[in-house]
Short mmCIF file of C-alpha atoms and ligand atoms in Angstrom, two decimals:
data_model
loop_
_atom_site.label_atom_id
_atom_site.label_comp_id
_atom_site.label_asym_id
_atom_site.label_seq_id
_atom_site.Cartn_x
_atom_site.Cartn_y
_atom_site.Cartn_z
CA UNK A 30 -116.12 -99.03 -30.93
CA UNK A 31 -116.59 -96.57 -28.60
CA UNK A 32 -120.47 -96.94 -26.88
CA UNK A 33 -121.81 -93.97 -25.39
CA UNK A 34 -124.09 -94.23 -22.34
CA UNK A 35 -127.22 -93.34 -21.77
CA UNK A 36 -126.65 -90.66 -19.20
CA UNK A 37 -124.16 -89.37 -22.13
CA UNK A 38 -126.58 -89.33 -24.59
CA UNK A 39 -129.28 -87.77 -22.86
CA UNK A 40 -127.09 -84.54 -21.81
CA UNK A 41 -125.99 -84.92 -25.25
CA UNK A 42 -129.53 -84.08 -26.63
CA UNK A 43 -129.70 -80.88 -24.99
CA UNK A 44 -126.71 -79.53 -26.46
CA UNK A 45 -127.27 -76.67 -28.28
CA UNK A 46 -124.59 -74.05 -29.78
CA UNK A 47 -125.08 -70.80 -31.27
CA UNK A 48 -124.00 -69.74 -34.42
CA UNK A 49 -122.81 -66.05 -35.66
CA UNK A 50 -125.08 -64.59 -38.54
CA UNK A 51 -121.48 -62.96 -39.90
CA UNK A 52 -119.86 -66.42 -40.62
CA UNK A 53 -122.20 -66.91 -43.42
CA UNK A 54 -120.77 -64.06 -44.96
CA UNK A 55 -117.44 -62.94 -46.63
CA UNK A 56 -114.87 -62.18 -44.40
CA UNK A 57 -111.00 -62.46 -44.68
CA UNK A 58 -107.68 -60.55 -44.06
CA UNK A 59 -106.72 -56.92 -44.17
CA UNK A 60 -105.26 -58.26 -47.71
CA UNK A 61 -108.12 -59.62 -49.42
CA UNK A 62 -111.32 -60.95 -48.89
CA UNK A 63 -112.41 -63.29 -51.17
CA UNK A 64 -115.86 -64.31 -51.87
CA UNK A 65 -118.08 -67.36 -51.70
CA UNK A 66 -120.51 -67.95 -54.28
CA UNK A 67 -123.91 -67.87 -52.79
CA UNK A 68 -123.16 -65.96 -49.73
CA UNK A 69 -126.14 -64.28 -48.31
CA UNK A 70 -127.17 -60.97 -49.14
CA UNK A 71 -129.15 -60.00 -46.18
CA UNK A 72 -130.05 -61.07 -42.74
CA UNK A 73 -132.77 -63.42 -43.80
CA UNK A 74 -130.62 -64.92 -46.21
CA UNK A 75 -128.08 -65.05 -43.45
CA UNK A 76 -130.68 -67.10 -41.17
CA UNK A 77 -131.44 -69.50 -43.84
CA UNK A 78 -128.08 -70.99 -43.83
CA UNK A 79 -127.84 -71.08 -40.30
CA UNK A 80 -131.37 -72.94 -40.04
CA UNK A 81 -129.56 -75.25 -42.59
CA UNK A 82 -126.72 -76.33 -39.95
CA UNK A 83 -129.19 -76.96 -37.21
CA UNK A 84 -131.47 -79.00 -39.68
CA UNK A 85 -128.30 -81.45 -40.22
CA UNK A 86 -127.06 -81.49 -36.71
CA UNK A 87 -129.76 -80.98 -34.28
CA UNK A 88 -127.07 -78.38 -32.64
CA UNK A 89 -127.70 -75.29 -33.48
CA UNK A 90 -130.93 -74.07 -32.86
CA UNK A 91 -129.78 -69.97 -32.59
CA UNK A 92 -128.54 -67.05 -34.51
CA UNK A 93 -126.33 -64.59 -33.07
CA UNK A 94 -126.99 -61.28 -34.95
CA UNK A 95 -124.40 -57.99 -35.52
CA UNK A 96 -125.20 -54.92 -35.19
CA UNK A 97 -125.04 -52.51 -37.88
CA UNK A 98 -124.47 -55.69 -39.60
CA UNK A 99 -128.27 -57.33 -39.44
CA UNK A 100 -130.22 -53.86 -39.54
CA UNK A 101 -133.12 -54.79 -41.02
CA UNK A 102 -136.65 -52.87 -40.82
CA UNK A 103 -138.93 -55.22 -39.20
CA UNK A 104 -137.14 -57.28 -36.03
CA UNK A 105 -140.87 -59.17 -35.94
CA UNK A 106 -140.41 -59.89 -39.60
CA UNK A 107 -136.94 -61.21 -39.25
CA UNK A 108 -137.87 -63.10 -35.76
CA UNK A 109 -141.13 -64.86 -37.58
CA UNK A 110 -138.60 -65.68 -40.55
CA UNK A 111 -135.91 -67.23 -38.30
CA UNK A 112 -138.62 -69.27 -36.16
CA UNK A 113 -140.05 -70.41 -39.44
CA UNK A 114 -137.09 -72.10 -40.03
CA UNK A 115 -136.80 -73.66 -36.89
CA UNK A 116 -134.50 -70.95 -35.24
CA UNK A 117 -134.74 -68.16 -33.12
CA UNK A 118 -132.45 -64.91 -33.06
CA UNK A 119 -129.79 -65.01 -29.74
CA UNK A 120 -127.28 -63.01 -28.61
CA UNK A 121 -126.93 -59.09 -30.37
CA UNK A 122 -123.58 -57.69 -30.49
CA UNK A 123 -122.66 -54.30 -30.71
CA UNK A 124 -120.14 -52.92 -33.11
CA UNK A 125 -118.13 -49.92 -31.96
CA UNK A 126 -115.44 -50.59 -34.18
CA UNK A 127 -116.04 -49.58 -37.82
CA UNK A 128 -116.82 -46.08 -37.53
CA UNK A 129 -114.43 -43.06 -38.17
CA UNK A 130 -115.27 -41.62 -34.49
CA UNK A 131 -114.05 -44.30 -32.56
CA UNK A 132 -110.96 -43.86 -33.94
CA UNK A 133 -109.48 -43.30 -30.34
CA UNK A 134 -111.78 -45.43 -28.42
CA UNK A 135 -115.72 -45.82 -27.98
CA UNK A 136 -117.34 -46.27 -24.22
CA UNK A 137 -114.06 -45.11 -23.04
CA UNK A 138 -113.52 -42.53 -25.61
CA UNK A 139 -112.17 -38.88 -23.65
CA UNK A 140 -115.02 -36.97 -25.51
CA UNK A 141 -118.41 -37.61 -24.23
CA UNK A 142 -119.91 -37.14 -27.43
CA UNK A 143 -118.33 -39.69 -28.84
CA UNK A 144 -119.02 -41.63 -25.38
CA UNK A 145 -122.83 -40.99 -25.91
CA UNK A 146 -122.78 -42.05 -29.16
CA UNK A 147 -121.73 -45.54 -28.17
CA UNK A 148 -123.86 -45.87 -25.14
CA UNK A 149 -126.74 -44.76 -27.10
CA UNK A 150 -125.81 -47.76 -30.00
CA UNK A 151 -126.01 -50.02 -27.46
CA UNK A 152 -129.38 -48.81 -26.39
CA UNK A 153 -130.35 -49.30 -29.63
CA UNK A 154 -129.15 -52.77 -29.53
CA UNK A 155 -131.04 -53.54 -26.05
CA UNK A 156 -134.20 -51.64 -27.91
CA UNK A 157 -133.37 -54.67 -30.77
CA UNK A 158 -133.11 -57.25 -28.38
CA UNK A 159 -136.67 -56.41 -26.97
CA UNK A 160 -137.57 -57.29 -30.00
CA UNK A 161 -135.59 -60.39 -31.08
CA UNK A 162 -136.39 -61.73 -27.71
CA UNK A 163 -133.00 -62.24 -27.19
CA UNK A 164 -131.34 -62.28 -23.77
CA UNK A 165 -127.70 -61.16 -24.20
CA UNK A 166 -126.01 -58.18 -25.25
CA UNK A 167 -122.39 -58.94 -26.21
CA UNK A 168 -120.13 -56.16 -25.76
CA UNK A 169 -116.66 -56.35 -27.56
CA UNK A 170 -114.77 -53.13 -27.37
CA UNK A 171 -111.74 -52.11 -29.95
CA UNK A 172 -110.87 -49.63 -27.08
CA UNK A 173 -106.96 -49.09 -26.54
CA UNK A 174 -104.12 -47.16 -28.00
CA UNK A 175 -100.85 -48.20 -29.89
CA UNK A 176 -98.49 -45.87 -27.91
CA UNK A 177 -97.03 -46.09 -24.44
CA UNK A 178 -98.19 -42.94 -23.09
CA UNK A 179 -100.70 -42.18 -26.42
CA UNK A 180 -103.90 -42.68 -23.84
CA UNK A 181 -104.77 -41.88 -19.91
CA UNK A 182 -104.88 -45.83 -18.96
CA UNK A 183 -107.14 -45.40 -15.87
CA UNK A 184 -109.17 -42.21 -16.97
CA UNK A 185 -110.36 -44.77 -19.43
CA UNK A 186 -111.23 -47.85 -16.88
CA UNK A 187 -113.54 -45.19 -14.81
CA UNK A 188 -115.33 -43.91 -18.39
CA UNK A 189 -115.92 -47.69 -19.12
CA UNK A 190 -117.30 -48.16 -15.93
CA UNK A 191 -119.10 -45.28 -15.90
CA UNK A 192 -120.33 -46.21 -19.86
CA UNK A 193 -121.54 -49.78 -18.69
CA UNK A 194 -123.63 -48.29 -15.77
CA UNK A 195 -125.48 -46.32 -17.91
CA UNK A 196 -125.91 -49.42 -21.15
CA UNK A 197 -126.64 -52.07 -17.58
CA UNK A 198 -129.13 -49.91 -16.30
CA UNK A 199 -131.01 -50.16 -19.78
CA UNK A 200 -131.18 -53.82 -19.34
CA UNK A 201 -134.96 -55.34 -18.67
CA UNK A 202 -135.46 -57.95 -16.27
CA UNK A 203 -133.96 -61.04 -17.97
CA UNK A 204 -131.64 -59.46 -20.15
CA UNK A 205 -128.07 -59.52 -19.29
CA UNK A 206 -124.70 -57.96 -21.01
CA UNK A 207 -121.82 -60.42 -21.12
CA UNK A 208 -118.16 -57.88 -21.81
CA UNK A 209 -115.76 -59.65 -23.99
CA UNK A 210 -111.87 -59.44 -23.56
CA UNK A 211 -108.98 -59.69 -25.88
CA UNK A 212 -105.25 -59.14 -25.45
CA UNK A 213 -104.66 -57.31 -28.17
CA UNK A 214 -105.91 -56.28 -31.95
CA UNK A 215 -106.30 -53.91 -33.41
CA UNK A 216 -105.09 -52.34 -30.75
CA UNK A 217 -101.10 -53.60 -30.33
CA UNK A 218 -100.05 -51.38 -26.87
CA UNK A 219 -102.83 -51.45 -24.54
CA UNK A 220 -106.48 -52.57 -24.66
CA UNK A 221 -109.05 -50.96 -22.52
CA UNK A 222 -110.26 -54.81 -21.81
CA UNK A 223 -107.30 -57.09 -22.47
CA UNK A 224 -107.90 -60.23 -20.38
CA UNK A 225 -110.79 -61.70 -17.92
CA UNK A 226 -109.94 -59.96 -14.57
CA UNK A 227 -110.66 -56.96 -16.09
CA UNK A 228 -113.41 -57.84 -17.89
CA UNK A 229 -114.45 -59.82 -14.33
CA UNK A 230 -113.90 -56.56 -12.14
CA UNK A 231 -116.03 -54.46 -14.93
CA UNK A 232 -119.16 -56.47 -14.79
CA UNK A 233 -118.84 -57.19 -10.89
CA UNK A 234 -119.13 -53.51 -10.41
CA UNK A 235 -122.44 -53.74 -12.30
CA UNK A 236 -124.45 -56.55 -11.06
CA UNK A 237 -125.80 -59.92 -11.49
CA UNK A 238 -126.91 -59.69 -14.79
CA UNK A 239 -123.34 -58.74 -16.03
CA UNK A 240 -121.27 -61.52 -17.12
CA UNK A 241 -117.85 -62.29 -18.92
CA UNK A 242 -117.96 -63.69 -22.17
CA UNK A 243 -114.77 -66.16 -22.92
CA UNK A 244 -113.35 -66.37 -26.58
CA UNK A 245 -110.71 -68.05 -27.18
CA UNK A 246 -109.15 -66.97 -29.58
CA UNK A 247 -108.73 -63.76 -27.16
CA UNK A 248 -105.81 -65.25 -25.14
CA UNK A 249 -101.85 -65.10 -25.81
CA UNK A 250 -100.24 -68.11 -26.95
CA UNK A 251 -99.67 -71.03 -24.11
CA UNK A 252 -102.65 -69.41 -21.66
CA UNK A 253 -104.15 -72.13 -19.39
CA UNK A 254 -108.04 -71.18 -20.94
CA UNK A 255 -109.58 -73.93 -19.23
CA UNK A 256 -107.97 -72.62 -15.56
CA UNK A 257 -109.99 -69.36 -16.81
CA UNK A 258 -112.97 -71.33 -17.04
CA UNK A 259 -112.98 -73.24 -13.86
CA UNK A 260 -112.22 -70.02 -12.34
CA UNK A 261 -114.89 -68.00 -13.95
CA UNK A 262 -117.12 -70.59 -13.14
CA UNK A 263 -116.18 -70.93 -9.30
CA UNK A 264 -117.19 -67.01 -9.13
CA UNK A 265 -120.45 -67.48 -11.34
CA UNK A 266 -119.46 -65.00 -13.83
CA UNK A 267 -119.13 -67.31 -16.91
CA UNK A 268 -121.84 -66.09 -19.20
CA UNK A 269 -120.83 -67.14 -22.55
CA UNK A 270 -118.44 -68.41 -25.06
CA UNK A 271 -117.01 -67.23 -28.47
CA UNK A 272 -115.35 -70.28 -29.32
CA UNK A 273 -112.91 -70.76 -32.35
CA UNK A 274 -109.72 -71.91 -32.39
CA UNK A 275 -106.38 -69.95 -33.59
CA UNK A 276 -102.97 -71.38 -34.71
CA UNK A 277 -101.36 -66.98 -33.87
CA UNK A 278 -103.80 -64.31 -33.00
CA UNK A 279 -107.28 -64.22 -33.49
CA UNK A 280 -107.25 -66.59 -36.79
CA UNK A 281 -111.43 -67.47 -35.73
CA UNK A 282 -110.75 -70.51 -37.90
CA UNK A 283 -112.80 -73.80 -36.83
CA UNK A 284 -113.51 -74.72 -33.35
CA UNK A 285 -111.35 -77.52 -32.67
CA UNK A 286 -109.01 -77.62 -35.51
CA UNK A 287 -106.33 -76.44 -34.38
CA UNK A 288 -106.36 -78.23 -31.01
CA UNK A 289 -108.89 -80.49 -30.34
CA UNK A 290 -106.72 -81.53 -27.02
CA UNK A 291 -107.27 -77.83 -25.48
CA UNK A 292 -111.32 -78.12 -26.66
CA UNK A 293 -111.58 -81.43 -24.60
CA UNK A 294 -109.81 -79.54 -21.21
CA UNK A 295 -111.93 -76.28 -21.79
CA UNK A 296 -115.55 -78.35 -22.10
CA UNK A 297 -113.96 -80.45 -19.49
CA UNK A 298 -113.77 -78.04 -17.35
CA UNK A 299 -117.76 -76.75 -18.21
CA UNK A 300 -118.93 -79.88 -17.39
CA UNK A 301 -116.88 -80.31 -14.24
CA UNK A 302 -118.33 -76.29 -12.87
CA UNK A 303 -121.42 -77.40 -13.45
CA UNK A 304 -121.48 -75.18 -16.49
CA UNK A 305 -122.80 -77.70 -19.53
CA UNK A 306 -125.94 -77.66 -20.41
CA UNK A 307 -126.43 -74.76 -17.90
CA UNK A 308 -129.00 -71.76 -19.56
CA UNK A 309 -126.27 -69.22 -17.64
CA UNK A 310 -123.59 -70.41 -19.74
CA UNK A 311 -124.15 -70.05 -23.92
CA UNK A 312 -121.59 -71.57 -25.87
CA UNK A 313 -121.89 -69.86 -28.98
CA UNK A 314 -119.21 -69.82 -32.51
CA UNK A 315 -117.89 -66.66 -33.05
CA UNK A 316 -115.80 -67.91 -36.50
CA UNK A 317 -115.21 -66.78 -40.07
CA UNK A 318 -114.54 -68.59 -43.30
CA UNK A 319 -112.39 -67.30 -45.58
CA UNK A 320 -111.38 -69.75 -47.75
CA UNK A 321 -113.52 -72.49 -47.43
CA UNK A 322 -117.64 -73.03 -47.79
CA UNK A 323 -119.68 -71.57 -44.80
CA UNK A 324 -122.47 -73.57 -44.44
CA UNK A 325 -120.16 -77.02 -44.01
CA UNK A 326 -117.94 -74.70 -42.12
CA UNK A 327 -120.47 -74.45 -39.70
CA UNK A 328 -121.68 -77.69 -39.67
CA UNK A 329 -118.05 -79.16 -39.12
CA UNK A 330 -117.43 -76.82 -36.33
CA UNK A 331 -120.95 -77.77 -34.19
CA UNK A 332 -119.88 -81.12 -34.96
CA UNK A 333 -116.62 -80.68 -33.51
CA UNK A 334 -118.02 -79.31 -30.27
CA UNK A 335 -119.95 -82.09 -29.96
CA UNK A 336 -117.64 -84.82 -30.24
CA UNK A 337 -115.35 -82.86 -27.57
CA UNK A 338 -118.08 -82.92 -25.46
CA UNK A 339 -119.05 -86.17 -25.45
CA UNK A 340 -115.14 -87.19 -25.33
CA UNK A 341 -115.43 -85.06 -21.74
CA UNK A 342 -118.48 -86.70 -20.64
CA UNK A 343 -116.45 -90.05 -20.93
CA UNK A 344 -114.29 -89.18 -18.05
CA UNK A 345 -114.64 -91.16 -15.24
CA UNK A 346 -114.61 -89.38 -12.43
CA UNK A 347 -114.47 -91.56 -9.66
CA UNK A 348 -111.18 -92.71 -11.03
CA UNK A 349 -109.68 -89.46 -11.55
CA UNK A 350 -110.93 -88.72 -7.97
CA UNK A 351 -109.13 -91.36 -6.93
CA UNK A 352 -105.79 -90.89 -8.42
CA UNK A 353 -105.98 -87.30 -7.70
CA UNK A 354 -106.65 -88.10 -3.91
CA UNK A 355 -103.60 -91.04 -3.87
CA UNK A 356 -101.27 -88.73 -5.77
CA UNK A 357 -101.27 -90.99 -8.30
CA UNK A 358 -100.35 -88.33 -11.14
CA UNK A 359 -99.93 -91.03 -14.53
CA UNK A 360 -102.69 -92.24 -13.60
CA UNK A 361 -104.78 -89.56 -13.10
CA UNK A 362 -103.57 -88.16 -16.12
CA UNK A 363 -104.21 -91.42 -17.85
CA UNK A 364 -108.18 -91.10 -16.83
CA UNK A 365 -108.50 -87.92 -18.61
CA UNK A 366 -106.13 -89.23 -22.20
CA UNK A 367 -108.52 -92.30 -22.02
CA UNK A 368 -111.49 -90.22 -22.69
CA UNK A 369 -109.55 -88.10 -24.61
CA UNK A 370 -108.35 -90.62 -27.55
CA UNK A 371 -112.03 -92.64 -27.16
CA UNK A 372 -112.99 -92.08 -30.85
CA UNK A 373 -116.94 -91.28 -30.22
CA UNK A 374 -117.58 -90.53 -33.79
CA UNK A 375 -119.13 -93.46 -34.86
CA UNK A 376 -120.84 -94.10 -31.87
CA UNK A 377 -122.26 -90.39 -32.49
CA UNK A 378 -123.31 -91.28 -36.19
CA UNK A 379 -125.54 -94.22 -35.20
CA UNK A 380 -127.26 -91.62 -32.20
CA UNK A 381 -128.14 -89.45 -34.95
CA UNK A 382 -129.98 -92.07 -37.23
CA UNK A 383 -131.72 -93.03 -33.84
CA UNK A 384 -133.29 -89.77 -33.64
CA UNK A 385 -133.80 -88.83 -37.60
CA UNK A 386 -130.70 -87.18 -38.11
CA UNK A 387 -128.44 -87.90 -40.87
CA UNK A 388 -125.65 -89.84 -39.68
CA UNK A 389 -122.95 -87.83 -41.17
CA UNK A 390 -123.88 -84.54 -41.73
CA UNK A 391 -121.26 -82.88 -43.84
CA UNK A 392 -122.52 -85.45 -46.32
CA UNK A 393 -126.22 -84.97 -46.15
CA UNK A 394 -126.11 -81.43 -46.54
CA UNK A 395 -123.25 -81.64 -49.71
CA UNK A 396 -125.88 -84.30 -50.79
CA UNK A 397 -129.43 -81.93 -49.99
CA UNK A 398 -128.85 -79.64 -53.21
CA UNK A 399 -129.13 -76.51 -51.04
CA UNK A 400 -125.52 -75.11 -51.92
CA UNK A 401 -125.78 -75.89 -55.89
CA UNK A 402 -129.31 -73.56 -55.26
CA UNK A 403 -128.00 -70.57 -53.47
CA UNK A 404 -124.98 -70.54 -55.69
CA UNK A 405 -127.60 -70.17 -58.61
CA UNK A 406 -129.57 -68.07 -56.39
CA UNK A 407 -127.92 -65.21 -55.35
CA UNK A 408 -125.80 -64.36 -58.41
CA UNK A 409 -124.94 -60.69 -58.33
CA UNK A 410 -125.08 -60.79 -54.45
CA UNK A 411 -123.48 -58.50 -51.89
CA UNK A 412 -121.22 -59.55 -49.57
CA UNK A 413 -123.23 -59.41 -46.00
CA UNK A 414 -121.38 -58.93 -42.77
CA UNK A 415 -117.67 -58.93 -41.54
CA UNK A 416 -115.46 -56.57 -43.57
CA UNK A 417 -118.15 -55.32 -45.73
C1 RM4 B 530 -114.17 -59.51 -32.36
C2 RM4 B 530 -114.86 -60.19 -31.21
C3 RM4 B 530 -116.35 -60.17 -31.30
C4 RM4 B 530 -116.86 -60.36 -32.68
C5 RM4 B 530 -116.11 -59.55 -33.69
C6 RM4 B 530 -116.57 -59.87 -35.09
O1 RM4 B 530 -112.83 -59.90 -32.44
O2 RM4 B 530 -114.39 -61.51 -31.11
O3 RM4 B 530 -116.91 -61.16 -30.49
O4 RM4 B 530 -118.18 -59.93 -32.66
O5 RM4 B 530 -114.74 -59.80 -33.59
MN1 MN B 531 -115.63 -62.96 -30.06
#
């Protein structure tokens, strides 16, 4: 078996990964979305499943919220709730993509109306964030057009600049914004913030408390994403990850399912920038479950992350050093597919007893009861969240 170190284990312990309030509710295609019985019907309920994953795994200690999504009256109430439960609220993203005016774009939109309107949601979300106590402001943008020739292509990279002046300027001391790219979806021609040089040239023209936030699921097929991340890294503008993984778009199915290989190389890579375990770098889900049961969902997926992780703290690095430096290229590439195919897992399961965890927590948590009560629960209950 696979023994994991002590230096291992103690940068293990201060893992801790985020988790999106909106993957505890329905979500699904533009053909159906199905539901889940006991899905949450409001933000607190929303909370109370994510307190549930970090209860089994010791991962998760914070809850991304969405907004319109999380709205709720009282952002004391819902911040005395969550740390009740052994949580506290994270990251608030905005949401310019749901409403009828943003039909042709939102912070680069060619009407300032429409333009205000979006800077002033995000104020509203920075206004929330004083509130939550949370430190980042995740800004994903819909922004692009279908057409060649539909939209003015830089006309709309000076309004986003000029857009995220005026949301940065907002920001409080230790607050920062972290601007999300994606190729493509839903718009198909161009998108106003397709990939991470543009999204690394937006928040450089801002400051130091504008980062780049990595998902990826955001990249086309066959992208290098842990090159991204060394680089991004190497210019200290890595300020957060969505992760997920994807089989053809943006399929935000389970972190590491469908290629646990590329999850190894990309925390790799964190660990090798100096990046793990680093406040300036939150590694957060950003997933949805369609067909399957949320809460598990979740607590496979932090699991999953963690396993990668300590597969990439394995890595000797002297060794690879070594190969790297006598051009040695099987072996070098050997040092890495050691750690790789080390099967930590049960090494992992006999950490957690050690420290009053259950040692496989997809099991304690089918065993705990808590599903079979929210089921019962919240009969009759609205579907909270993405695609609502
Ligand atoms: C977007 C993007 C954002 C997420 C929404 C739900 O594709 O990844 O991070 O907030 O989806
Ligand atoms: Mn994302």
């Amino acid at each position: 078996m696979t023994t994991l170190p002590p230096a291992t284990l103690q940068q293990l312990e201060l893992q801790a990964i985020e988790l999106p309030s909106w993957a505890f509710g329905n979500s699904g295609t533009r053909f159906k979305v199905f539901t889940t019985p006991g899905t949450p019907r409001d933000p607190y309920e929303k909370i109370a499943d994510a307190a549930q994953v970090n209860l089994f795994t010791g991962l998760a200690p914070s809850v991304a919220l969405h907004i319109p999504w999380d709205k709720v009256d009282s952002y004391d109430e819902l911040r005395t709730h969550a740390e009740g439960l052994g949580v506290t609220l994270g990251t608030i993203n905005s949401n310019t993509f749901q409403d009828d005016d943003y039909k042709f774009g939102a912070l680069t939109h060619e009407d300032a109306g429409i333009r205000r309107k979006a800077i002033d949601h995000h104020l509203e979300c920075i206004d929330i964030m004083d509130s939550t106590g949370s430190r980042d402001l995740k800004i994903w943008l819909a922004d692009g057009s279908n057409y060649p020739g539909q939209a003015d292509l830089r006309g709309r990279q000076e309004r986003l600049h000029e857009s995220l002046q005026e949301i940065y300027a907002r920001l409080g001391e230790n607050q920062r914004l972290a601007l999300e790219y994606k190729f493509f979806e839903p718009a198909f021609y161009h998108t106003d913030v397709p990939d991470w040089g543009t999204s690394y040239v937006q928040v450089v023209a801002l400051g130091k408390k504008a980062m780049v936030c990595l998902d990826t699921g955001h990249h086309a097929p066959g992208t290098n994403i842990e090159f991204i991340v060394m680089q991004l890294l190497r210019l200290g503008k890595l300020g957060s990850f969505d992760f997920n993984s994807r089989f053809y778009a943006d399929d935000d199915l389970i972190v590491g399912a469908a290629d646990p290989f590329q999850l190894f190389r990309i925390i790799f890579e964190v660990i090798r920038g100096g990046g793990f375990n680093n406040p300036d770098v939150a590694f957060m889900l950003d997933q949805c479950h369609n067909v399957e049961k949320k809460i598990p969902g979740q607590v496979r997926s932090v699991l999953n992350v963690q396993e990668m992780t300590a597969r990439s703290l394995l890595v000797d690095h002297d060794a690879l050093r070594t190969a790297q430096l006598s051009g040695d290229v099987l072996a070098a590439n050997a040092v890495l597919m050691d750690a790789f195919y080390s099967d930590v897992r049960p090494a992992l399961a006999e950490w957690r007893e050690s420290r009053g965890l259950a040692a496989d927590p997809m099991a304690a948590f089918a065993a705990s009861g808590y599903q079979e009560k929210i089921e019962a629960d919240r009969i009759g209950g609205l579907q909270a969240g993405w695609g609502a």
